[in-house]
mmCIF file of C-alpha atoms and ligand atoms in Angstrom:
data_model
loop_
_atom_site.group_PDB
_atom_site.id
_atom_site.type_symbol
_atom_site.label_atom_id
_atom_site.label_comp_id
_atom_site.label_asym_id
_atom_site.label_seq_id
_atom_site.Cartn_x
_atom_site.Cartn_y
_atom_site.Cartn_z
ATOM 1 C CA MET L 247 171.034 39.129 -103.550
ATOM 2 C CA PRO L 248 170.346 36.589 -100.811
ATOM 3 C CA LEU L 249 172.546 33.567 -101.187
ATOM 4 C CA THR L 250 170.866 30.622 -102.786
ATOM 5 C CA TYR L 251 170.740 27.074 -101.411
ATOM 6 C CA ASP L 252 173.390 25.720 -104.100
ATOM 7 C CA ALA L 253 175.550 28.584 -103.260
ATOM 8 C CA ILE L 254 175.492 27.723 -99.435
ATOM 9 C CA VAL L 255 176.171 24.012 -100.274
ATOM 10 C CA GLY L 256 179.292 24.936 -102.392
ATOM 11 C CA ALA L 257 180.572 27.390 -99.509
ATOM 12 C CA LEU L 258 180.087 24.896 -96.762
ATOM 13 C CA SER L 259 181.342 21.908 -98.651
ATOM 14 C CA SER L 260 184.466 21.366 -96.736
ATOM 15 C CA GLU L 261 183.115 22.611 -93.329
ATOM 16 C CA ALA L 262 182.034 20.559 -90.368
ATOM 17 C CA LEU L 263 178.371 20.777 -89.626
ATOM 18 C CA PRO L 264 176.578 22.427 -87.435
ATOM 19 C CA ALA L 265 178.054 25.714 -88.632
ATOM 20 C CA LEU L 266 177.101 29.202 -87.919
ATOM 21 C CA TYR L 267 177.550 31.638 -90.856
ATOM 22 C CA VAL L 268 177.052 35.133 -91.631
ATOM 23 C CA ASP L 269 176.351 36.514 -95.112
ATOM 24 C CA LEU L 270 178.648 39.659 -94.860
ATOM 25 C CA ASP L 271 176.965 41.251 -97.956
ATOM 26 C CA ALA L 272 173.661 41.153 -96.365
ATOM 27 C CA PHE L 273 175.155 42.130 -92.964
ATOM 28 C CA ASP L 274 176.628 45.239 -94.603
ATOM 29 C CA ARG L 275 173.377 46.298 -96.475
ATOM 30 C CA ASN L 276 171.636 46.157 -93.046
ATOM 31 C CA VAL L 277 174.209 48.464 -91.588
ATOM 32 C CA ALA L 278 173.684 50.873 -94.425
ATOM 33 C CA ARG L 279 169.819 50.645 -93.867
ATOM 34 C CA VAL L 280 170.145 51.336 -90.263
ATOM 35 C CA VAL L 281 172.210 54.515 -91.151
ATOM 36 C CA SER L 282 169.509 55.624 -93.840
ATOM 37 C CA VAL L 283 166.563 55.129 -91.423
ATOM 38 C CA VAL L 284 168.430 56.931 -88.494
ATOM 39 C CA GLY L 285 169.873 59.355 -91.064
ATOM 40 C CA ASP L 286 170.634 62.948 -89.906
ATOM 41 C CA ALA L 287 167.722 63.051 -87.824
ATOM 42 C CA GLY L 288 169.801 63.745 -84.732
ATOM 43 C CA PRO L 289 170.687 60.796 -82.506
ATOM 44 C CA THR L 290 173.694 58.670 -82.755
ATOM 45 C CA VAL L 291 173.439 54.629 -82.995
ATOM 46 C CA ARG L 292 174.585 52.573 -79.944
ATOM 47 C CA ILE L 293 175.095 48.903 -80.886
ATOM 48 C CA ALA L 294 173.161 46.449 -78.693
ATOM 49 C CA THR L 295 175.949 43.845 -78.581
ATOM 50 C CA LYS L 296 173.880 41.174 -76.904
ATOM 51 C CA SER L 297 172.344 40.723 -80.198
ATOM 52 C CA VAL L 298 175.550 40.088 -82.115
ATOM 53 C CA ARG L 299 178.067 38.576 -79.636
ATOM 54 C CA VAL L 300 180.964 38.411 -82.186
ATOM 55 C CA PRO L 301 183.499 41.198 -81.460
ATOM 56 C CA ALA L 302 184.651 41.150 -85.139
ATOM 57 C CA LEU L 303 181.195 41.819 -86.402
ATOM 58 C CA ILE L 304 180.549 44.521 -83.738
ATOM 59 C CA ARG L 305 183.734 46.170 -85.159
ATOM 60 C CA ARG L 306 182.525 45.773 -88.670
ATOM 61 C CA ALA L 307 179.180 47.414 -87.859
ATOM 62 C CA MET L 308 180.953 50.333 -86.273
ATOM 63 C CA GLU L 309 183.384 50.754 -89.189
ATOM 64 C CA LYS L 310 180.696 50.466 -91.738
ATOM 65 C CA GLY L 311 178.214 52.666 -89.723
ATOM 66 C CA GLY L 312 180.782 55.661 -89.696
ATOM 67 C CA SER L 313 180.509 58.521 -87.445
ATOM 68 C CA LEU L 314 176.788 57.713 -86.779
ATOM 69 C CA PHE L 315 177.717 54.728 -84.694
ATOM 70 C CA ARG L 316 178.965 55.758 -81.194
ATOM 71 C CA GLY L 317 179.250 53.334 -78.398
ATOM 72 C CA LEU L 318 178.043 49.995 -77.352
ATOM 73 C CA MET L 319 175.159 48.810 -75.308
ATOM 74 C CA CYS L 320 176.304 45.765 -73.072
ATOM 75 C CA PHE L 321 174.362 43.251 -71.008
ATOM 76 C CA CYS L 322 176.577 42.912 -68.123
ATOM 77 C CA VAL L 323 179.861 44.457 -66.537
ATOM 78 C CA GLU L 324 181.773 41.222 -67.592
ATOM 79 C CA GLU L 325 180.828 41.684 -71.131
ATOM 80 C CA ALA L 326 181.992 45.400 -70.901
ATOM 81 C CA GLU L 327 185.203 44.412 -69.507
ATOM 82 C CA LEU L 328 185.743 41.810 -72.558
ATOM 83 C CA LEU L 329 184.796 44.378 -75.219
ATOM 84 C CA SER L 330 187.138 46.986 -73.451
ATOM 85 C CA ARG L 331 190.034 44.250 -73.778
ATOM 86 C CA GLU L 332 188.902 43.917 -77.455
ATOM 87 C CA GLY L 333 189.718 47.702 -77.860
ATOM 88 C CA PHE L 334 186.134 49.029 -77.717
ATOM 89 C CA ASP L 335 185.352 52.132 -75.574
ATOM 90 C CA ASP L 336 182.091 54.100 -74.780
ATOM 91 C CA LEU L 337 180.471 51.171 -72.926
ATOM 92 C CA PHE L 338 177.077 51.390 -71.388
ATOM 93 C CA VAL L 339 175.677 48.413 -69.310
ATOM 94 C CA ALA L 340 171.917 48.632 -69.654
ATOM 95 C CA TYR L 341 170.863 46.023 -67.141
ATOM 96 C CA PRO L 342 171.453 47.138 -63.713
ATOM 97 C CA PRO L 343 173.916 44.942 -61.925
ATOM 98 C CA PHE L 344 173.599 44.175 -58.268
ATOM 99 C CA GLN L 345 176.343 41.719 -57.162
ATOM 100 C CA ALA L 346 178.930 43.482 -55.140
ATOM 101 C CA ALA L 347 181.591 41.909 -57.224
ATOM 102 C CA GLU L 348 179.954 43.289 -60.347
ATOM 103 C CA ALA L 349 179.903 46.856 -58.763
ATOM 104 C CA THR L 350 183.540 46.526 -57.867
ATOM 105 C CA ARG L 351 184.513 45.328 -61.279
ATOM 106 C CA ALA L 352 182.758 48.319 -62.703
ATOM 107 C CA ALA L 353 184.581 50.621 -60.425
ATOM 108 C CA GLU L 354 187.647 49.112 -61.280
ATOM 109 C CA LEU L 355 187.025 49.612 -65.005
ATOM 110 C CA VAL L 356 186.383 53.118 -64.489
ATOM 111 C CA ALA L 357 189.288 53.650 -62.376
ATOM 112 C CA ARG L 358 191.408 52.254 -65.301
ATOM 113 C CA GLY L 359 190.041 54.923 -67.504
ATOM 114 C CA VAL L 360 187.394 52.945 -69.334
ATOM 115 C CA ASP L 361 184.489 55.008 -70.453
ATOM 116 C CA LEU L 362 181.868 52.951 -68.786
ATOM 117 C CA LYS L 363 178.248 53.652 -67.612
ATOM 118 C CA ILE L 364 176.004 51.537 -65.677
ATOM 119 C CA ALA L 365 172.248 51.588 -65.621
ATOM 120 C CA VAL L 366 170.427 51.929 -62.370
ATOM 121 C CA ASP L 367 166.798 52.104 -61.352
ATOM 122 C CA ALA L 368 166.768 51.722 -57.515
ATOM 123 C CA LEU L 369 168.473 53.032 -54.357
ATOM 124 C CA GLU L 370 169.868 49.590 -53.569
ATOM 125 C CA GLY L 371 171.703 49.443 -56.875
ATOM 126 C CA LEU L 372 173.050 53.078 -56.459
ATOM 127 C CA GLU L 373 174.336 52.363 -52.843
ATOM 128 C CA ARG L 374 176.322 49.389 -54.081
ATOM 129 C CA LEU L 375 177.646 51.210 -56.956
ATOM 130 C CA SER L 376 178.593 54.412 -54.801
ATOM 131 C CA ARG L 377 180.406 52.288 -52.179
ATOM 132 C CA ALA L 378 182.373 50.551 -54.932
ATOM 133 C CA GLY L 379 183.219 53.784 -56.647
ATOM 134 C CA GLN L 380 184.250 55.269 -53.173
ATOM 135 C CA GLN L 381 186.487 52.229 -52.530
ATOM 136 C CA LYS L 382 188.176 52.713 -55.749
ATOM 137 C CA GLY L 383 188.480 56.600 -55.645
ATOM 138 C CA VAL L 384 186.082 57.322 -58.464
ATOM 139 C CA LYS L 385 182.605 58.342 -59.337
ATOM 140 C CA VAL L 386 180.912 55.560 -61.394
ATOM 141 C CA PRO L 387 178.702 57.232 -64.300
ATOM 142 C CA VAL L 388 175.223 55.896 -63.770
ATOM 143 C CA VAL L 389 172.160 56.269 -66.443
ATOM 144 C CA LEU L 390 168.553 56.189 -64.930
ATOM 145 C CA CYS L 391 166.514 53.536 -66.487
ATOM 146 C CA ILE L 392 162.879 54.831 -66.920
ATOM 147 C CA ASP L 393 159.989 52.622 -67.469
ATOM 148 C CA MET L 394 158.437 53.109 -70.821
ATOM 149 C CA SER L 395 155.755 50.479 -70.777
ATOM 150 C CA LEU L 396 152.078 51.524 -71.452
ATOM 151 C CA ARG L 397 149.837 50.907 -68.525
ATOM 152 C CA LEU L 398 146.111 50.904 -69.026
ATOM 153 C CA VAL L 399 143.301 50.781 -66.357
ATOM 154 C CA GLY L 400 145.605 51.568 -63.575
ATOM 155 C CA ASP L 401 148.246 48.785 -63.771
ATOM 156 C CA LEU L 402 145.710 46.017 -64.922
ATOM 157 C CA VAL L 403 146.960 45.956 -68.531
ATOM 158 C CA HIS L 404 150.626 46.279 -68.899
ATOM 159 C CA LEU L 405 152.215 46.352 -72.325
ATOM 160 C CA GLY L 406 155.929 46.412 -72.456
ATOM 161 C CA VAL L 407 158.687 45.064 -70.177
ATOM 162 C CA ARG L 408 158.706 44.775 -66.486
ATOM 163 C CA ARG L 409 161.930 46.564 -65.547
ATOM 164 C CA SER L 410 162.343 49.792 -63.803
ATOM 165 C CA PRO L 411 159.966 51.069 -61.118
ATOM 166 C CA VAL L 412 160.993 54.636 -62.155
ATOM 167 C CA ALA L 413 157.968 55.694 -64.233
ATOM 168 C CA THR L 414 157.255 59.389 -63.695
ATOM 169 C CA PRO L 415 159.187 62.600 -63.642
ATOM 170 C CA GLU L 416 158.940 62.693 -59.999
ATOM 171 C CA ASP L 417 160.302 59.262 -59.522
ATOM 172 C CA ALA L 418 163.368 60.175 -61.676
ATOM 173 C CA LEU L 419 163.793 63.287 -59.792
ATOM 174 C CA ALA L 420 163.917 61.595 -56.586
ATOM 175 C CA LEU L 421 166.448 58.931 -57.588
ATOM 176 C CA SER L 422 168.605 61.497 -59.529
ATOM 177 C CA ARG L 423 168.707 63.590 -56.278
ATOM 178 C CA LEU L 424 169.768 60.514 -54.284
ATOM 179 C CA ALA L 425 172.632 59.955 -56.885
ATOM 180 C CA ALA L 426 173.742 63.445 -56.709
ATOM 181 C CA ALA L 427 174.230 63.241 -52.903
ATOM 182 C CA MET L 428 176.248 59.898 -53.122
ATOM 183 C CA PRO L 429 180.017 60.234 -53.196
ATOM 184 C CA GLY L 430 180.701 57.160 -55.597
ATOM 185 C CA VAL L 431 178.571 57.761 -58.424
ATOM 186 C CA GLU L 432 177.497 60.616 -60.844
ATOM 187 C CA LEU L 433 174.384 61.039 -63.092
ATOM 188 C CA ALA L 434 175.316 60.729 -66.890
ATOM 189 C CA GLY L 435 172.030 60.307 -68.449
ATOM 190 C CA LEU L 436 168.841 58.421 -68.768
ATOM 191 C CA MET L 437 167.461 55.552 -70.737
ATOM 192 C CA GLY L 438 163.920 54.586 -71.714
ATOM 193 C CA TYR L 439 163.472 51.493 -73.866
ATOM 194 C CA GLU L 440 160.015 51.213 -75.493
ATOM 195 C CA ALA L 441 159.896 47.223 -75.812
ATOM 196 C CA GLN L 442 156.469 47.303 -76.873
ATOM 197 C CA VAL L 443 157.367 49.478 -79.987
ATOM 198 C CA ALA L 444 160.718 47.986 -80.754
ATOM 199 C CA GLY L 445 160.187 44.468 -80.238
ATOM 200 C CA LEU L 446 156.376 43.752 -80.887
ATOM 201 C CA ALA L 447 155.680 41.957 -84.226
ATOM 202 C CA ASP L 448 152.407 43.460 -85.352
ATOM 203 C CA ASP L 449 152.057 41.954 -88.662
ATOM 204 C CA ARG L 450 152.317 38.209 -88.096
ATOM 205 C CA PRO L 451 150.027 36.322 -90.863
ATOM 206 C CA GLY L 452 147.218 34.681 -89.077
ATOM 207 C CA ASP L 453 147.744 36.482 -85.618
ATOM 208 C CA PRO L 454 144.207 37.351 -84.469
ATOM 209 C CA GLU L 455 145.886 39.943 -82.202
ATOM 210 C CA ARG L 456 147.721 41.883 -84.727
ATOM 211 C CA TRP L 457 145.304 44.799 -85.053
ATOM 212 C CA ALA L 458 145.522 45.248 -81.221
ATOM 213 C CA LYS L 459 149.311 45.106 -81.443
ATOM 214 C CA ARG L 460 149.363 47.667 -84.190
ATOM 215 C CA ALA L 461 147.123 49.925 -81.931
ATOM 216 C CA VAL L 462 149.388 49.408 -79.103
ATOM 217 C CA ARG L 463 152.539 50.305 -80.992
ATOM 218 C CA ARG L 464 150.997 53.348 -82.564
ATOM 219 C CA ALA L 465 149.585 54.683 -79.138
ATOM 220 C CA SER L 466 152.800 53.962 -77.280
ATOM 221 C CA ILE L 467 155.011 56.031 -79.644
ATOM 222 C CA HIS L 468 153.197 59.135 -78.528
ATOM 223 C CA VAL L 469 153.058 57.982 -74.791
ATOM 224 C CA VAL L 470 156.706 57.299 -74.938
ATOM 225 C CA ARG L 471 157.801 60.340 -76.593
ATOM 226 C CA GLU L 472 155.883 62.611 -74.128
ATOM 227 C CA ARG L 473 157.074 60.662 -70.999
ATOM 228 C CA ARG L 474 160.572 60.704 -72.140
ATOM 229 C CA ALA L 475 160.457 64.494 -72.695
ATOM 230 C CA GLN L 476 158.887 65.342 -69.350
ATOM 231 C CA VAL L 477 161.394 63.328 -67.609
ATOM 232 C CA VAL L 478 164.275 65.028 -69.495
ATOM 233 C CA GLU L 479 162.864 68.383 -68.905
ATOM 234 C CA THR L 480 162.404 67.816 -65.288
ATOM 235 C CA LEU L 481 165.852 66.686 -64.619
ATOM 236 C CA ARG L 482 167.439 69.323 -66.769
ATOM 237 C CA ALA L 483 165.390 72.007 -64.960
ATOM 238 C CA ALA L 484 166.676 70.673 -61.602
ATOM 239 C CA GLY L 485 170.149 71.203 -62.915
ATOM 240 C CA HIS L 486 171.186 67.638 -63.809
ATOM 241 C CA ASP L 487 173.455 67.447 -66.808
ATOM 242 C CA LEU L 488 172.121 64.571 -69.074
ATOM 243 C CA GLY L 489 174.806 63.796 -71.615
ATOM 244 C CA LEU L 490 172.964 60.743 -72.909
ATOM 245 C CA VAL L 491 169.368 59.983 -73.432
ATOM 246 C CA ASN L 492 169.009 56.641 -74.798
ATOM 247 C CA GLY L 493 165.998 54.900 -76.352
ATOM 248 C CA GLY L 494 164.665 52.585 -78.860
ATOM 249 C CA GLY L 495 165.606 49.249 -80.512
ATOM 250 C CA THR L 496 165.608 47.674 -83.953
ATOM 251 C CA GLY L 497 161.720 47.815 -84.389
ATOM 252 C CA SER L 498 161.417 51.385 -83.286
ATOM 253 C CA LEU L 499 164.384 53.011 -85.224
ATOM 254 C CA ASP L 500 162.121 55.239 -87.263
ATOM 255 C CA SER L 501 160.171 56.657 -84.424
ATOM 256 C CA THR L 502 162.775 56.796 -81.756
ATOM 257 C CA SER L 503 165.299 58.495 -83.896
ATOM 258 C CA ARG L 504 162.744 61.148 -84.633
ATOM 259 C CA ASP L 505 162.157 61.771 -80.925
ATOM 260 C CA PRO L 506 163.911 65.204 -80.180
ATOM 261 C CA SER L 507 164.591 64.062 -76.596
ATOM 262 C CA VAL L 508 166.878 61.328 -77.395
ATOM 263 C CA THR L 509 170.590 61.653 -78.167
ATOM 264 C CA GLU L 510 171.174 57.998 -79.221
ATOM 265 C CA VAL L 511 169.075 55.044 -80.363
ATOM 266 C CA SER L 512 170.175 51.426 -79.435
ATOM 267 C CA CYS L 513 170.054 48.576 -81.999
ATOM 268 C CA GLY L 514 171.416 45.200 -82.534
ATOM 269 C CA SER L 515 169.069 42.607 -84.066
ATOM 270 C CA ALA L 516 169.031 44.955 -87.181
ATOM 271 C CA PHE L 517 172.246 43.512 -88.222
ATOM 272 C CA PHE L 518 171.312 39.792 -88.266
ATOM 273 C CA LYS L 519 167.519 40.220 -88.739
ATOM 274 C CA PRO L 520 166.525 36.968 -86.776
ATOM 275 C CA HIS L 521 163.092 35.711 -87.560
ATOM 276 C CA ALA L 522 161.373 37.345 -84.531
ATOM 277 C CA PHE L 523 161.817 40.584 -86.497
ATOM 278 C CA ASP L 524 160.213 39.315 -89.703
ATOM 279 C CA HIS L 525 156.651 40.596 -89.542
ATOM 280 C CA PHE L 526 156.595 44.183 -88.614
ATOM 281 C CA THR L 527 154.379 46.951 -90.362
ATOM 282 C CA ASN L 528 157.179 49.679 -90.418
ATOM 283 C CA ALA L 529 159.018 49.995 -93.713
ATOM 284 C CA HIS L 530 162.541 49.729 -92.511
ATOM 285 C CA MET L 531 161.794 46.238 -90.941
ATOM 286 C CA SER L 532 160.900 44.848 -94.150
ATOM 287 C CA GLU L 533 163.913 46.265 -95.917
ATOM 288 C CA LEU L 534 166.372 44.600 -93.299
ATOM 289 C CA GLU L 535 167.369 41.066 -94.510
ATOM 290 C CA PRO L 536 168.463 37.866 -92.822
ATOM 291 C CA SER L 537 172.160 37.727 -92.670
ATOM 292 C CA CYS L 538 172.883 34.955 -89.927
ATOM 293 C CA PHE L 539 172.195 31.525 -90.409
ATOM 294 C CA PHE L 540 173.242 27.993 -89.070
ATOM 295 C CA ALA L 541 173.419 24.810 -91.024
ATOM 296 C CA LEU L 542 172.807 21.387 -89.754
ATOM 297 C CA GLU L 543 173.470 18.179 -91.446
ATOM 298 C CA VAL L 544 170.928 15.663 -92.673
ATOM 299 C CA THR L 545 171.949 12.432 -90.888
ATOM 300 C CA ARG L 546 168.740 10.316 -91.205
ATOM 301 C CA VAL L 547 165.949 9.767 -93.626
ATOM 302 C CA PRO L 548 163.306 8.173 -91.539
ATOM 303 C CA GLY L 549 160.637 7.913 -94.346
ATOM 304 C CA PRO L 550 159.454 9.543 -97.497
ATOM 305 C CA GLY L 551 159.131 13.128 -97.362
ATOM 306 C CA LEU L 552 161.095 13.430 -94.196
ATOM 307 C CA ALA L 553 164.725 14.258 -93.278
ATOM 308 C CA THR L 554 166.334 14.398 -89.811
ATOM 309 C CA CYS L 555 169.163 16.679 -88.827
ATOM 310 C CA LEU L 556 171.609 16.185 -86.002
ATOM 311 C CA GLY L 557 171.153 18.619 -83.155
ATOM 312 C CA GLY L 558 169.563 21.925 -83.782
ATOM 313 C CA GLY L 559 167.516 22.759 -80.536
ATOM 314 C CA TYR L 560 168.660 26.234 -80.434
ATOM 315 C CA VAL L 561 165.555 27.675 -78.959
ATOM 316 C CA ALA L 562 165.468 31.369 -78.015
ATOM 317 C CA SER L 563 164.675 33.087 -74.741
ATOM 318 C CA GLY L 564 161.295 34.725 -74.063
ATOM 319 C CA PRO L 565 157.659 33.506 -74.111
ATOM 320 C CA VAL L 566 157.626 29.682 -74.672
ATOM 321 C CA GLY L 567 156.180 28.664 -78.014
ATOM 322 C CA THR L 568 156.639 27.845 -81.641
ATOM 323 C CA PHE L 569 157.920 31.349 -82.272
ATOM 324 C CA ALA L 570 160.950 30.632 -80.397
ATOM 325 C CA ALA L 571 161.986 27.749 -82.375
ATOM 326 C CA PRO L 572 164.470 28.045 -85.238
ATOM 327 C CA LEU L 573 162.892 28.598 -88.634
ATOM 328 C CA PRO L 574 163.978 26.362 -91.685
ATOM 329 C CA HIS L 575 165.228 28.485 -94.295
ATOM 330 C CA LEU L 576 166.866 26.557 -97.152
ATOM 331 C CA PRO L 577 166.047 24.701 -99.034
ATOM 332 C CA GLU L 578 162.607 26.208 -99.548
ATOM 333 C CA GLY L 579 159.511 24.470 -98.248
ATOM 334 C CA LEU L 580 160.862 22.682 -95.259
ATOM 335 C CA SER L 581 158.886 22.537 -91.940
ATOM 336 C CA LEU L 582 159.499 21.315 -88.468
ATOM 337 C CA LEU L 583 157.284 18.559 -87.077
ATOM 338 C CA PRO L 584 155.060 19.845 -84.222
ATOM 339 C CA THR L 585 155.474 16.682 -82.205
ATOM 340 C CA GLU L 586 159.200 17.145 -82.090
ATOM 341 C CA MET L 587 160.112 20.698 -83.287
ATOM 342 C CA ALA L 588 163.880 21.469 -82.927
ATOM 343 C CA GLY L 589 165.466 19.080 -80.564
ATOM 344 C CA GLU L 590 168.617 18.505 -78.270
ATOM 345 C CA VAL L 591 169.864 15.688 -80.587
ATOM 346 C CA GLN L 592 167.831 15.850 -83.572
ATOM 347 C CA THR L 593 165.437 18.246 -85.714
ATOM 348 C CA PRO L 594 163.224 16.216 -88.125
ATOM 349 C CA LEU L 595 161.758 17.938 -90.977
ATOM 350 C CA ARG L 596 158.843 17.487 -93.511
ATOM 351 C CA VAL L 597 160.497 17.810 -96.912
ATOM 352 C CA PRO L 598 158.732 18.806 -100.153
ATOM 353 C CA LYS L 599 159.402 16.720 -103.327
ATOM 354 C CA SER L 600 161.264 19.952 -104.748
ATOM 355 C CA ALA L 601 163.942 19.658 -102.068
ATOM 356 C CA LYS L 602 166.323 16.966 -102.776
ATOM 357 C CA LEU L 603 167.871 16.189 -99.298
ATOM 358 C CA ARG L 604 169.881 13.187 -98.662
ATOM 359 C CA HIS L 605 172.447 11.994 -96.093
ATOM 360 C CA GLY L 606 175.019 14.752 -95.517
ATOM 361 C CA SER L 607 172.799 17.649 -97.070
ATOM 362 C CA PRO L 608 172.999 20.747 -95.178
ATOM 363 C CA VAL L 609 169.746 22.526 -94.047
ATOM 364 C CA VAL L 610 169.943 26.241 -93.291
ATOM 365 C CA PHE L 611 167.914 27.597 -90.366
ATOM 366 C CA ARG L 612 167.418 30.932 -88.806
ATOM 367 C CA HIS L 613 167.353 31.668 -85.064
ATOM 368 C CA ALA L 614 164.376 33.481 -83.563
ATOM 369 C CA LYS L 615 166.727 36.126 -81.721
ATOM 370 C CA GLY L 616 169.883 37.869 -82.617
ATOM 371 C CA GLY L 617 173.005 37.015 -80.731
ATOM 372 C CA GLU L 618 171.699 34.062 -78.618
ATOM 373 C CA VAL L 619 172.578 31.397 -81.248
ATOM 374 C CA CYS L 620 176.288 32.547 -80.900
ATOM 375 C CA GLU L 621 176.214 30.761 -77.443
ATOM 376 C CA ARG L 622 176.045 27.335 -79.402
ATOM 377 C CA PHE L 623 179.060 28.026 -81.633
ATOM 378 C CA ARG L 624 182.614 28.966 -81.143
ATOM 379 C CA GLU L 625 183.223 30.615 -84.412
ATOM 380 C CA VAL L 626 181.087 32.150 -87.174
ATOM 381 C CA LEU L 627 182.088 31.677 -90.837
ATOM 382 C CA LEU L 628 182.124 34.829 -92.537
ATOM 383 C CA ILE L 629 180.892 34.511 -96.343
ATOM 384 C CA ALA L 630 181.189 37.099 -98.912
ATOM 385 C CA GLY L 631 180.357 36.676 -102.565
ATOM 386 C CA GLY L 632 179.104 33.321 -101.819
ATOM 387 C CA LYS L 633 182.626 32.280 -100.531
ATOM 388 C CA ILE L 634 183.892 31.728 -96.924
ATOM 389 C CA VAL L 635 186.265 34.719 -96.518
ATOM 390 C CA GLY L 636 187.238 34.457 -92.807
ATOM 391 C CA ARG L 637 186.110 33.159 -89.582
ATOM 392 C CA ALA L 638 185.486 35.045 -86.174
ATOM 393 C CA PRO L 639 185.177 33.829 -82.760
ATOM 394 C CA THR L 640 182.054 34.360 -80.876
ATOM 395 C CA TYR L 641 181.990 35.312 -77.062
ATOM 396 C CA ARG L 642 181.670 31.332 -76.312
ATOM 397 C CA GLY L 643 184.804 30.946 -78.670
ATOM 398 C CA LEU L 644 186.647 33.587 -76.577
ATOM 399 C CA GLY L 645 185.789 31.427 -73.564
ATOM 400 C CA ALA L 646 183.418 33.967 -72.242
ATOM 401 C CA CYS L 647 179.873 32.870 -70.787
ATOM 402 C CA PHE L 648 177.973 35.554 -68.891
ATOM 403 C CA PHE L 649 174.336 34.477 -68.048
HETATM 404 C C1 PLP P 854 167.668 48.368 -73.101
HETATM 405 C C2 PLP P 854 167.518 47.755 -74.521
HETATM 406 N N1 PLP P 854 167.736 48.591 -75.514
HETATM 407 C C3 PLP P 854 167.561 48.355 -76.870
HETATM 408 C C4 PLP P 854 167.453 46.880 -77.070
HETATM 409 C C5 PLP P 854 167.144 46.600 -78.708
HETATM 410 O O1 PLP P 854 167.873 45.656 -78.996
HETATM 411 P P1 PLP P 854 167.691 45.095 -80.436
HETATM 412 O O2 PLP P 854 167.991 46.087 -81.441
HETATM 413 O O3 PLP P 854 168.578 43.932 -80.682
HETATM 414 O O4 PLP P 854 166.095 44.573 -80.572
HETATM 415 C C6 PLP P 854 167.057 45.973 -76.061
HETATM 416 C C7 PLP P 854 166.720 44.629 -76.462
HETATM 417 O O5 PLP P 854 166.461 43.702 -75.643
HETATM 418 C C8 PLP P 854 167.231 46.510 -74.703
HETATM 419 O O6 PLP P 854 166.925 45.439 -73.681
#
């Protein structure tokens, strides 16, 4: 059962606000849902750690997920290093680094025996990593990142993310041949992330484009499956040993885990279910439940039907718009004021008569994205059975700040 407003008021009564908290019961149910949607279809689950950013919760998901959960998808080498210090292994940096210092750091970790892989999509990145690997006397395992976007009318309509220039089996073969010829890297696998399936909300009420978005998602599932299969076949036929074929994200767990080419699916947002993942047509998305919240304090009452919280401008990255703002969650019926939204020093709210907010009352919000809100808090309160049962440092609380 989701926690009621009264339960939250009780649990947070002696905490300083703003506070970030995770409902562990909901979090665990989400882990169980990921296990059931991926099931024994074949691939394992790799946690996208940027969507959590709390080592204790990453550990909890790994433990609750059992043998199905294997490995972490990191967003930079420094994060992988932090997670290795925290005791995690099987780390895959999915966003190609380029700074020489990052390449050296990666090679050092490999030389220390850390099971680390790095995504690459260009000759320039491969050369950097190979040089660093050679200097440290190791071969840095690399994973080719393949473009999974949907392109229509040439490249006039591009649906998906702008990431890798490696879009065809021929491109992939050419880059893998270059990798094979370099002394400081070795090919460990490939990744193809279908953002336009995994992250596209296609059921937003009132969205005039939702029918088009559904069509994009449906069409993409087939295109992606075919492209991934062709690239995998081509590389295997050329003698490349692909230990890892990664795909997907929270919104595509159902389709990606049934793609016979993939050996693992990634997911991170499934555990917190931030509000960007509220309106999808697939069944598993409506079963996931919000588990991560932040509470602000009402510090001003500017007039009847209004309450103003201190702070709260925790806006998500991505396209700028109201969807990136935090969503008032409890008590029910609150709304942001379009003229101010969630601000640096204050977040005013329109309050229905049913919500009895006064000075000092907490107001609960959900962030639009998974782990980003953790950059605003040093610790997360862990709530189970309606009570605080622990607290865990976020990356920020551990003194880490990546980019
Ligand atoms: C490469 C890659 N894989 C998977 C994901 C999915 O993460 P999540 O499950 O948090 O949406 C992302 C998200 O940005 C990503 O960039």
